[in-house]
PDB file of C-alpha atoms in Angstrom:
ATOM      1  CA  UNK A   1      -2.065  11.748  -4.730  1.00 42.00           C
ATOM      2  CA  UNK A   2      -1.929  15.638  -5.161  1.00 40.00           C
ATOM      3  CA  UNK A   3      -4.073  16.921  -2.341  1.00 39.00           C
ATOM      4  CA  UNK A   4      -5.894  19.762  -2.042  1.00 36.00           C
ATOM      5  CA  UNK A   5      -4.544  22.537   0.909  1.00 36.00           C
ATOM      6  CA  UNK A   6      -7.212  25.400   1.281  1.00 37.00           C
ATOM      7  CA  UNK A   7     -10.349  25.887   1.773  1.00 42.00           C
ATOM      8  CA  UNK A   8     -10.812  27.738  -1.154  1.00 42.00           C
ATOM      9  CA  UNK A   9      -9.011  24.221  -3.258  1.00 40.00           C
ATOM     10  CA  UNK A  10     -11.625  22.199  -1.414  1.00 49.00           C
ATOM     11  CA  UNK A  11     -14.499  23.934  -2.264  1.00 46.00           C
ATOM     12  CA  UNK A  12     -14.198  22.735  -6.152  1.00 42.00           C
ATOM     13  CA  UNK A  13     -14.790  19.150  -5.149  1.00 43.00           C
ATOM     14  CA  UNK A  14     -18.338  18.337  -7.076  1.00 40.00           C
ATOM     15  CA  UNK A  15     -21.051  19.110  -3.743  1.00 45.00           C
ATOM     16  CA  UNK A  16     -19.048  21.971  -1.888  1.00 46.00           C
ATOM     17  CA  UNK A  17     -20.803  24.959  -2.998  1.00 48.00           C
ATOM     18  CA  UNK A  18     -19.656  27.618  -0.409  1.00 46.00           C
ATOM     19  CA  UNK A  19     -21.365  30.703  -2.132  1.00 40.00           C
ATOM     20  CA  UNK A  20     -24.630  30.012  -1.036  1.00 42.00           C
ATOM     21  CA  UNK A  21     -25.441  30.969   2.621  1.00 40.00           C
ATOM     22  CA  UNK A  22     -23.525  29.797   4.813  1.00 43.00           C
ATOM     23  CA  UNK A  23     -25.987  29.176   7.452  1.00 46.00           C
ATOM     24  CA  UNK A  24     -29.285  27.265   6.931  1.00 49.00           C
ATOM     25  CA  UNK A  25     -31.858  25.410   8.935  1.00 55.00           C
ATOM     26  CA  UNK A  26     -29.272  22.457  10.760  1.00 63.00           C
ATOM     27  CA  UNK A  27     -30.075  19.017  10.597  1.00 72.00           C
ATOM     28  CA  UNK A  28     -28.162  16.521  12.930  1.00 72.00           C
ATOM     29  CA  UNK A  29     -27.039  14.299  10.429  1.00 84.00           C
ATOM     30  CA  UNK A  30     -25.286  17.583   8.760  1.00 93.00           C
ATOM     31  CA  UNK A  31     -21.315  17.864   9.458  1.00 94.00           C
ATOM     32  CA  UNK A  32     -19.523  20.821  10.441  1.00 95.00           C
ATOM     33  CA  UNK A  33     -15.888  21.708   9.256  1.00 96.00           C
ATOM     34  CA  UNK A  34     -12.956  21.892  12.126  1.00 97.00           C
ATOM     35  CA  UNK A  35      -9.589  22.731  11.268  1.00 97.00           C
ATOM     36  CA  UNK A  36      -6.814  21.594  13.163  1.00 97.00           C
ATOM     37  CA  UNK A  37      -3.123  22.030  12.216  1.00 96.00           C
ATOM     38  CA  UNK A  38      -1.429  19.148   9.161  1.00 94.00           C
ATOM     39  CA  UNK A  39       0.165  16.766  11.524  1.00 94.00           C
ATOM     40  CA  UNK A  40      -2.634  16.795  14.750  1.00 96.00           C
ATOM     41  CA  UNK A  41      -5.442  16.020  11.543  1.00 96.00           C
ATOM     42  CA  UNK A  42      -5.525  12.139  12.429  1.00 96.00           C
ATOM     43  CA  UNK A  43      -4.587  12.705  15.762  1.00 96.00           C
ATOM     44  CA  UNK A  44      -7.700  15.153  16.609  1.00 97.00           C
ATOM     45  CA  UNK A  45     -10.135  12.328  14.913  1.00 96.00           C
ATOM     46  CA  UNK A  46      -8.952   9.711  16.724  1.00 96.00           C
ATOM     47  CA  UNK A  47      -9.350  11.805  19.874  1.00 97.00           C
ATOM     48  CA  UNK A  48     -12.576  13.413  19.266  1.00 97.00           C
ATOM     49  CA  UNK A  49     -14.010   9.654  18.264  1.00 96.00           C
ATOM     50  CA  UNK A  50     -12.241   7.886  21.344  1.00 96.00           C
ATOM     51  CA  UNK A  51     -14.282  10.859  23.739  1.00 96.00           C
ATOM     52  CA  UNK A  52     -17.622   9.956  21.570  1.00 96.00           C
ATOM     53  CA  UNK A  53     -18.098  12.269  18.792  1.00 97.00           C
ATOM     54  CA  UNK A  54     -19.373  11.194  15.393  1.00 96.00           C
ATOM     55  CA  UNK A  55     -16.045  12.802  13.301  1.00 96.00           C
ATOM     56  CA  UNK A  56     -14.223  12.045  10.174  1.00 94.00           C
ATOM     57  CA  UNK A  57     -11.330  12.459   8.023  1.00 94.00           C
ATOM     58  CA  UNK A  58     -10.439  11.088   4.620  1.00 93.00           C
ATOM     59  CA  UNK A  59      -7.628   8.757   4.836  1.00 89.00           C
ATOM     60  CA  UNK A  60      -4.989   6.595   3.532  1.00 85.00           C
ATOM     61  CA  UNK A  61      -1.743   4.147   4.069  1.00 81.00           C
ATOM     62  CA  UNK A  62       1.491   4.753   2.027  1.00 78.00           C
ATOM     63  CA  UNK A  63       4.023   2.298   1.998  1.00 74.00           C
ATOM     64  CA  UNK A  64       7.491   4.322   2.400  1.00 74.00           C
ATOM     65  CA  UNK A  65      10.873   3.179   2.970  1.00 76.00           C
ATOM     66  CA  UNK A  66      12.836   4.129   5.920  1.00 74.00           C
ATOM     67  CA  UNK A  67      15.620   6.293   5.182  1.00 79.00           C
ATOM     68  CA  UNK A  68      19.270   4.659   4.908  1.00 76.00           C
ATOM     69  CA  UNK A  69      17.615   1.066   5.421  1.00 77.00           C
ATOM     70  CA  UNK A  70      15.838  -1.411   3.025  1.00 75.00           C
ATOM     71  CA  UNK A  71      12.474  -1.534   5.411  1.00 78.00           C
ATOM     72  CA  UNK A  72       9.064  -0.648   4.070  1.00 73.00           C
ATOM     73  CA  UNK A  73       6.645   0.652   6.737  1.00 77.00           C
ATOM     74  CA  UNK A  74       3.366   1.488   6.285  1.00 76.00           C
ATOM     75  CA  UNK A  75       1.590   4.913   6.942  1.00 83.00           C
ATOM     76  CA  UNK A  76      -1.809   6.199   7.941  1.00 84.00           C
ATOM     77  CA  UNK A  77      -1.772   9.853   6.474  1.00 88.00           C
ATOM     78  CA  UNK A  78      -4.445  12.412   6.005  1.00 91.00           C
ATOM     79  CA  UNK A  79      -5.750  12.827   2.666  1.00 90.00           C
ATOM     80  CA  UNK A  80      -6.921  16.192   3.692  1.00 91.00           C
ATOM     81  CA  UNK A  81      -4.512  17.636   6.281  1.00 95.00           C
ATOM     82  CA  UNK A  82      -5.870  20.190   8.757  1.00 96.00           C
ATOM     83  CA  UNK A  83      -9.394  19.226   7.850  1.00 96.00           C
ATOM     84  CA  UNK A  84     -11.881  17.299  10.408  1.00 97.00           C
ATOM     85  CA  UNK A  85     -15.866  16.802   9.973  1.00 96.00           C
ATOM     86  CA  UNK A  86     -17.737  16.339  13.503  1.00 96.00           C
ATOM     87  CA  UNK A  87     -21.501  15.771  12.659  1.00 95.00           C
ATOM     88  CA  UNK A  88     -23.491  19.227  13.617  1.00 94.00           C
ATOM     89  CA  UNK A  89     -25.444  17.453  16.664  1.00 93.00           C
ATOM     90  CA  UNK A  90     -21.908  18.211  18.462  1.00 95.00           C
ATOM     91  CA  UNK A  91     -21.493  21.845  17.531  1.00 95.00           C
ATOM     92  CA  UNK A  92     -22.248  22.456  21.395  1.00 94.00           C
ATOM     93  CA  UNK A  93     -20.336  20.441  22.936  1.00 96.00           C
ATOM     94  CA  UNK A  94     -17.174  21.123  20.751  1.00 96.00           C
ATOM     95  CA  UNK A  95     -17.343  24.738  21.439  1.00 95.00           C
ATOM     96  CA  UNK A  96     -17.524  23.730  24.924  1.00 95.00           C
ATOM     97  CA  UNK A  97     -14.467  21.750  24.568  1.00 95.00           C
ATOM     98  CA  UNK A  98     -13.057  25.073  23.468  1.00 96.00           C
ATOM     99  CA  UNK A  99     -14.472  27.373  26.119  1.00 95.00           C
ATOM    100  CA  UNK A 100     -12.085  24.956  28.762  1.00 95.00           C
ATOM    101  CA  UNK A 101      -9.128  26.294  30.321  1.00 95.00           C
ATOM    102  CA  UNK A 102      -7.302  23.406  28.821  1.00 94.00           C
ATOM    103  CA  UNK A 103      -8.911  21.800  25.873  1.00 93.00           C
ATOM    104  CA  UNK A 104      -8.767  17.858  26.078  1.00 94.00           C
ATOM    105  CA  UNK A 105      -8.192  17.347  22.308  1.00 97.00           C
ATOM    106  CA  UNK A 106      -5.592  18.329  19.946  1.00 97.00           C
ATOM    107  CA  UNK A 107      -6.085  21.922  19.454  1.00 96.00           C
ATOM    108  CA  UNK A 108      -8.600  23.089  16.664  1.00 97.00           C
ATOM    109  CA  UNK A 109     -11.187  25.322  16.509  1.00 97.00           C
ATOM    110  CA  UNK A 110     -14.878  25.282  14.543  1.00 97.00           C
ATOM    111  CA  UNK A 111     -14.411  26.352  10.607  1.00 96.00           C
ATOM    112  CA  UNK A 112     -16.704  29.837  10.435  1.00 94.00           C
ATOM    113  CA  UNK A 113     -17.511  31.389   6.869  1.00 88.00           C
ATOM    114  CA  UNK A 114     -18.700  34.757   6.908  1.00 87.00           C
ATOM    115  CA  UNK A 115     -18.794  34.931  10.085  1.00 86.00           C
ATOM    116  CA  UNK A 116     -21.235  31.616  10.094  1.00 90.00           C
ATOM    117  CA  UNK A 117     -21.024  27.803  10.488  1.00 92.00           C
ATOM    118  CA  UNK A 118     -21.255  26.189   7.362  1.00 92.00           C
ATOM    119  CA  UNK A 119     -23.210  22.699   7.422  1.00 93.00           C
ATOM    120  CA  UNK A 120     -22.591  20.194   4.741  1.00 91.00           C
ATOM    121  CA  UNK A 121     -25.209  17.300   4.073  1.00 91.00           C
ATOM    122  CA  UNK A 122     -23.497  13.601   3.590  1.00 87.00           C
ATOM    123  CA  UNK A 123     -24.486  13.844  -0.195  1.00 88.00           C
ATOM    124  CA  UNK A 124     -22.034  16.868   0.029  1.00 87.00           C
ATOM    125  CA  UNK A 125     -19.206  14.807   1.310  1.00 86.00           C
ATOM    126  CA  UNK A 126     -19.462  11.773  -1.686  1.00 87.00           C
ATOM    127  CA  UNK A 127     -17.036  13.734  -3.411  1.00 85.00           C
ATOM    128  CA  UNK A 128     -14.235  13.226  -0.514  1.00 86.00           C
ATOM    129  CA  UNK A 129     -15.709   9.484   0.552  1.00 86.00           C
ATOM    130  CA  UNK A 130     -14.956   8.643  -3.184  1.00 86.00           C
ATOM    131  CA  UNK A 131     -11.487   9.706  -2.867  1.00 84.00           C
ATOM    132  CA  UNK A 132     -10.895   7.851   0.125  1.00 83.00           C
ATOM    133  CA  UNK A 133     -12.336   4.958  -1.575  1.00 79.00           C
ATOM    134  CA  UNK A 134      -9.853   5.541  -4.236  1.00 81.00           C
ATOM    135  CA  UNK A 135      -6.824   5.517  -2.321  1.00 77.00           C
ATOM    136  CA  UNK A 136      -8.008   2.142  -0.250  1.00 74.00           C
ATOM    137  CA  UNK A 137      -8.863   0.333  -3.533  1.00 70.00           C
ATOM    138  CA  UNK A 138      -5.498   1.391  -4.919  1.00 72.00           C
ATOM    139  CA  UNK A 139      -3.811   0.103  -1.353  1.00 70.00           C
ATOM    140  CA  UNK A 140      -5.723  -3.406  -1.887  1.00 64.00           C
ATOM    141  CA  UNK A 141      -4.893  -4.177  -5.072  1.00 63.00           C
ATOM    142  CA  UNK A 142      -1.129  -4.119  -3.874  1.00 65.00           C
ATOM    143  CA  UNK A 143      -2.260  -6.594  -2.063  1.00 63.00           C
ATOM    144  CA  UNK A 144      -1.704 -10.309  -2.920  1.00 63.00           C
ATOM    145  CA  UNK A 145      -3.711 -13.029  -1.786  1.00 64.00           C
ATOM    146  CA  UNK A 146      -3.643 -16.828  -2.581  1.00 68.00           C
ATOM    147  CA  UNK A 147      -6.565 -18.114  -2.039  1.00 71.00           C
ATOM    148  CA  UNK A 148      -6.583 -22.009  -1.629  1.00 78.00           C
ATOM    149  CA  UNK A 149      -7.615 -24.179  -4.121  1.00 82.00           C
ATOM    150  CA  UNK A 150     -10.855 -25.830  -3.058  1.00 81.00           C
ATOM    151  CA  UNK A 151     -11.912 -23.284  -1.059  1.00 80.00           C
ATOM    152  CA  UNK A 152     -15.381 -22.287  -1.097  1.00 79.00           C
ATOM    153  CA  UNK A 153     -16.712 -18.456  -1.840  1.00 76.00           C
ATOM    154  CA  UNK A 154     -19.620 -16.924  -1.212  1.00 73.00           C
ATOM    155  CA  UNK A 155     -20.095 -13.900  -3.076  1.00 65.00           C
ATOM    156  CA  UNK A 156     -22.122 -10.864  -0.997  1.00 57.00           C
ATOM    157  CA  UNK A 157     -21.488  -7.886  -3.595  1.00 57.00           C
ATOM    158  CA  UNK A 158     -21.800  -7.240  -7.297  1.00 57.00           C
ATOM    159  CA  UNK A 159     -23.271  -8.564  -9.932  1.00 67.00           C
ATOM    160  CA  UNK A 160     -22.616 -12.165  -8.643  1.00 66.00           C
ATOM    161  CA  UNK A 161     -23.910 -11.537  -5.007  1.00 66.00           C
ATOM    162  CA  UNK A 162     -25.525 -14.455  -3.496  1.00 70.00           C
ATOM    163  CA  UNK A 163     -23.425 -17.034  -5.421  1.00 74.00           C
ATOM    164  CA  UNK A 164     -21.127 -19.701  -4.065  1.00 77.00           C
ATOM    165  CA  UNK A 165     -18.308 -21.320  -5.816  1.00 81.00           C
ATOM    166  CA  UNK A 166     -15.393 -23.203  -5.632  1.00 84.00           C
ATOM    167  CA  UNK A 167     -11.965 -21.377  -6.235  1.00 83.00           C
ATOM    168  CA  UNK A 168     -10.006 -23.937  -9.185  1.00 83.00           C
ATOM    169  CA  UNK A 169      -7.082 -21.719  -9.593  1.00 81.00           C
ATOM    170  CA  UNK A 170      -5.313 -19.078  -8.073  1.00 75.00           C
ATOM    171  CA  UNK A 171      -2.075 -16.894  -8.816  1.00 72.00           C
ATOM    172  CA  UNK A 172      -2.349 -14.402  -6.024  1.00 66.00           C
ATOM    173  CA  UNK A 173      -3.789 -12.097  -8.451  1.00 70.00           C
ATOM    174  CA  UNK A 174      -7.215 -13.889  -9.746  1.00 75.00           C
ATOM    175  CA  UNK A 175      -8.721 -16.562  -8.644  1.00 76.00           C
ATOM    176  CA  UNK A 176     -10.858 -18.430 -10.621  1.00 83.00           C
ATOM    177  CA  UNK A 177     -14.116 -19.601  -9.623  1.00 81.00           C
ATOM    178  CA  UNK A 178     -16.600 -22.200 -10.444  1.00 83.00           C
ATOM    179  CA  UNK A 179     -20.087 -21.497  -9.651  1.00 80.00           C
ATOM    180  CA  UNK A 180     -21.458 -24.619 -10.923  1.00 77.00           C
ATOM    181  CA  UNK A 181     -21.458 -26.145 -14.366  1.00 73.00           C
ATOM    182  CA  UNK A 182     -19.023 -24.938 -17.512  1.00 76.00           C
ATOM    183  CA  UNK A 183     -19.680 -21.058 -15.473  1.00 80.00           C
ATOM    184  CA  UNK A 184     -16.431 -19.841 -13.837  1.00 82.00           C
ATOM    185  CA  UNK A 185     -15.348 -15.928 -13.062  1.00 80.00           C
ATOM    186  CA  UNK A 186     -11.914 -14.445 -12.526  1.00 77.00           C
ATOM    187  CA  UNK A 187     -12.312 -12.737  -9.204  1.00 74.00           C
ATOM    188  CA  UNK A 188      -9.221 -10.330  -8.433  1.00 69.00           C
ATOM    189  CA  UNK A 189      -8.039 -11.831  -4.881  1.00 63.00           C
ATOM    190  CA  UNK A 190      -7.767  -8.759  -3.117  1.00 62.00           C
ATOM    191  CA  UNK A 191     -11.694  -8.892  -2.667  1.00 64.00           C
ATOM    192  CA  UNK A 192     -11.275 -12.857  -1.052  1.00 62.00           C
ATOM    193  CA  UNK A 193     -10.502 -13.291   2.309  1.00 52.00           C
ATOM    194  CA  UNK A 194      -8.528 -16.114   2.954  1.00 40.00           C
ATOM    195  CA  UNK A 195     -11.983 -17.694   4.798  1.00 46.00           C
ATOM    196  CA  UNK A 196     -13.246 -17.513   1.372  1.00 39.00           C
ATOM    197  CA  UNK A 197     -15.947 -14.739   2.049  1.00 40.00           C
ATOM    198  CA  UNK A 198     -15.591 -12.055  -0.334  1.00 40.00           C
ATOM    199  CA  UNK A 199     -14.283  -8.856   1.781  1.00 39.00           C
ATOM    200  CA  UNK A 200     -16.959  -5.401   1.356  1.00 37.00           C
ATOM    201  CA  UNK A 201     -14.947  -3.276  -1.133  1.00 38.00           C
ATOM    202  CA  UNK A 202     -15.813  -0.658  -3.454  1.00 37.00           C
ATOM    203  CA  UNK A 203     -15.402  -1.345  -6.880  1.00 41.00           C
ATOM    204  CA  UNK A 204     -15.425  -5.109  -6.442  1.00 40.00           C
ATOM    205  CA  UNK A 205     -18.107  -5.838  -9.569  1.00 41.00           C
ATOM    206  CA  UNK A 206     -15.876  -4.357 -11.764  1.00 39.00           C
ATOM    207  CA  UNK A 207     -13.250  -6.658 -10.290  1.00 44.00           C
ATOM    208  CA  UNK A 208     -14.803  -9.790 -11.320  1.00 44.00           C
ATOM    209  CA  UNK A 209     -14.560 -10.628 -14.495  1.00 42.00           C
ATOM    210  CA  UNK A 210     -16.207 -13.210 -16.576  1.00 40.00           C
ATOM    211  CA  UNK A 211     -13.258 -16.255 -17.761  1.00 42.00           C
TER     212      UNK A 211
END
C-alpha cells in the first residue's frame, strides 16, 4: 500500500483541512498530532497506551518471507510511519512527559502548525480509520476458514443481522447457510468464527451474498 510520508501528503486525505486555523476552541474528544521517528511509530503507541493515554496509529500485518529461508512471518507495521494521535485531554500531560529529564516513552514531540496545536475531530480521522479498515479486510480475506458442517450461525451484522442458520457447505472460502426453508446465503468464511458467531468486520454485508 503506497503510504503517504509528510505532513503536507497527509493533509489531502478527505477531512484534513490544515489551512484553516490551526487553533480553535479544544474539545476532549479532539486528537492531537505527535510525531515520532518511522521505526519508534508502533513502539511510542504501545507505550503511551500501556502508561494510560487514549493514542492511535493506523495499522497493519504483512506477511513477508524471511530472507534466504522458505518461512513466512507476519508483521505489524505502521500505515503511517512517524505519525501518532493522543486524544487532546492529554496535551498536558504529554508535554510534561517532555519537560522530564528523561522522557519515559519513545522520543517524540507534540506536532505544532504555525506555531499552534492543531486539533482534529474523530469525523476528521474516518479518512485514515477507513484505510486501516482496508488493509485488515484485505489481511482477512487471506484468511481461510472451514467452518463445520452443522454448525450453527448467528448473524450480528449486515443485512442478515439477527438471523441464525445452519452452515450446509463449506470450502474454506464460503460457507453456505440455511436460515430456514428453501433461503440459504453464501457467507465468505473469513467473517465466521469457528464457534459459529459471525466475527465484527467491516464490510461483512457486502460479503454475504445471496445463493
Amino acid at each position: 500500500m503506497a503510504v503517504p510520508r509528510t505532513f503536507n501528503s497527509i493533509s489531502r486525505f478527505k477531512g484534513w483541512d490544515m489551512s484553516r486555523k490551526a487553533v480553535r476552541r479544544r474539545d476532549d474528544t479532539d486528537w492531537c498530532i505527535l510525531r515520532t521517528s518511522g521505526g519508534r511509530t508502533l513502539n511510542l503507541a504501545r507505550s503511551l497506551a500501556e502508561a494510560g493515554f487514549d493514542v492511535w496509529t493506523p495499522r497493519e500485518t504483512l506477511s513477508r518471507r524471511v530472507p534466504r529461508k522458505k518461512t513466512i512471518v507476519d508483521r505489524e507495521v505502521a500505515i503511517l510511519p512517524t505519525f501518532v494521535f493522543a486524544r487532546a485531554v492529554h496535551i498536558p500531560e504529554l508535554a510534561a512527559a517532555l519537560a522530564l529529564p528523561v522522557n519515559p516513552h519513545p522520543s517524540f514531540s507534540i506536532f505544532r502548525y504555525l506555531g499552534d496545536i492543531p486539533l482534529l475531530a474523530d469525523r476528521e480521522m474516518k479518512s485514515l480509520r477507513d484505510v486501516e479498515d482496508v488493509a485488515r479486510l484485505r489481511e482477512l480475506k487471506k484468511t481461510r476458514n472451514v467452518v463445520p458442517v452443522g454448525a450453527t450461525v448467528t448473524m450480528n451484522e449486515g443485512a442478515f443481522a439477527g438471523l441464525s442458520g445452519v452452515v450446509t457447505k463449506s470450502d474454506g472460502k464460503f460457507a453456505l447457510v440455511a436460515f430456514g426453508g428453501s433461503f440459504e446465503v453464501n457467507i465468505a468464511s473469513f467473517l465466521i468464527r469457528t464457534d459459529g458467531v459471525q466475527q465484527d468486520s467491516p464490510g461483512s454485508g457486502a460479503a454475504a451474498v445471496a445463493a
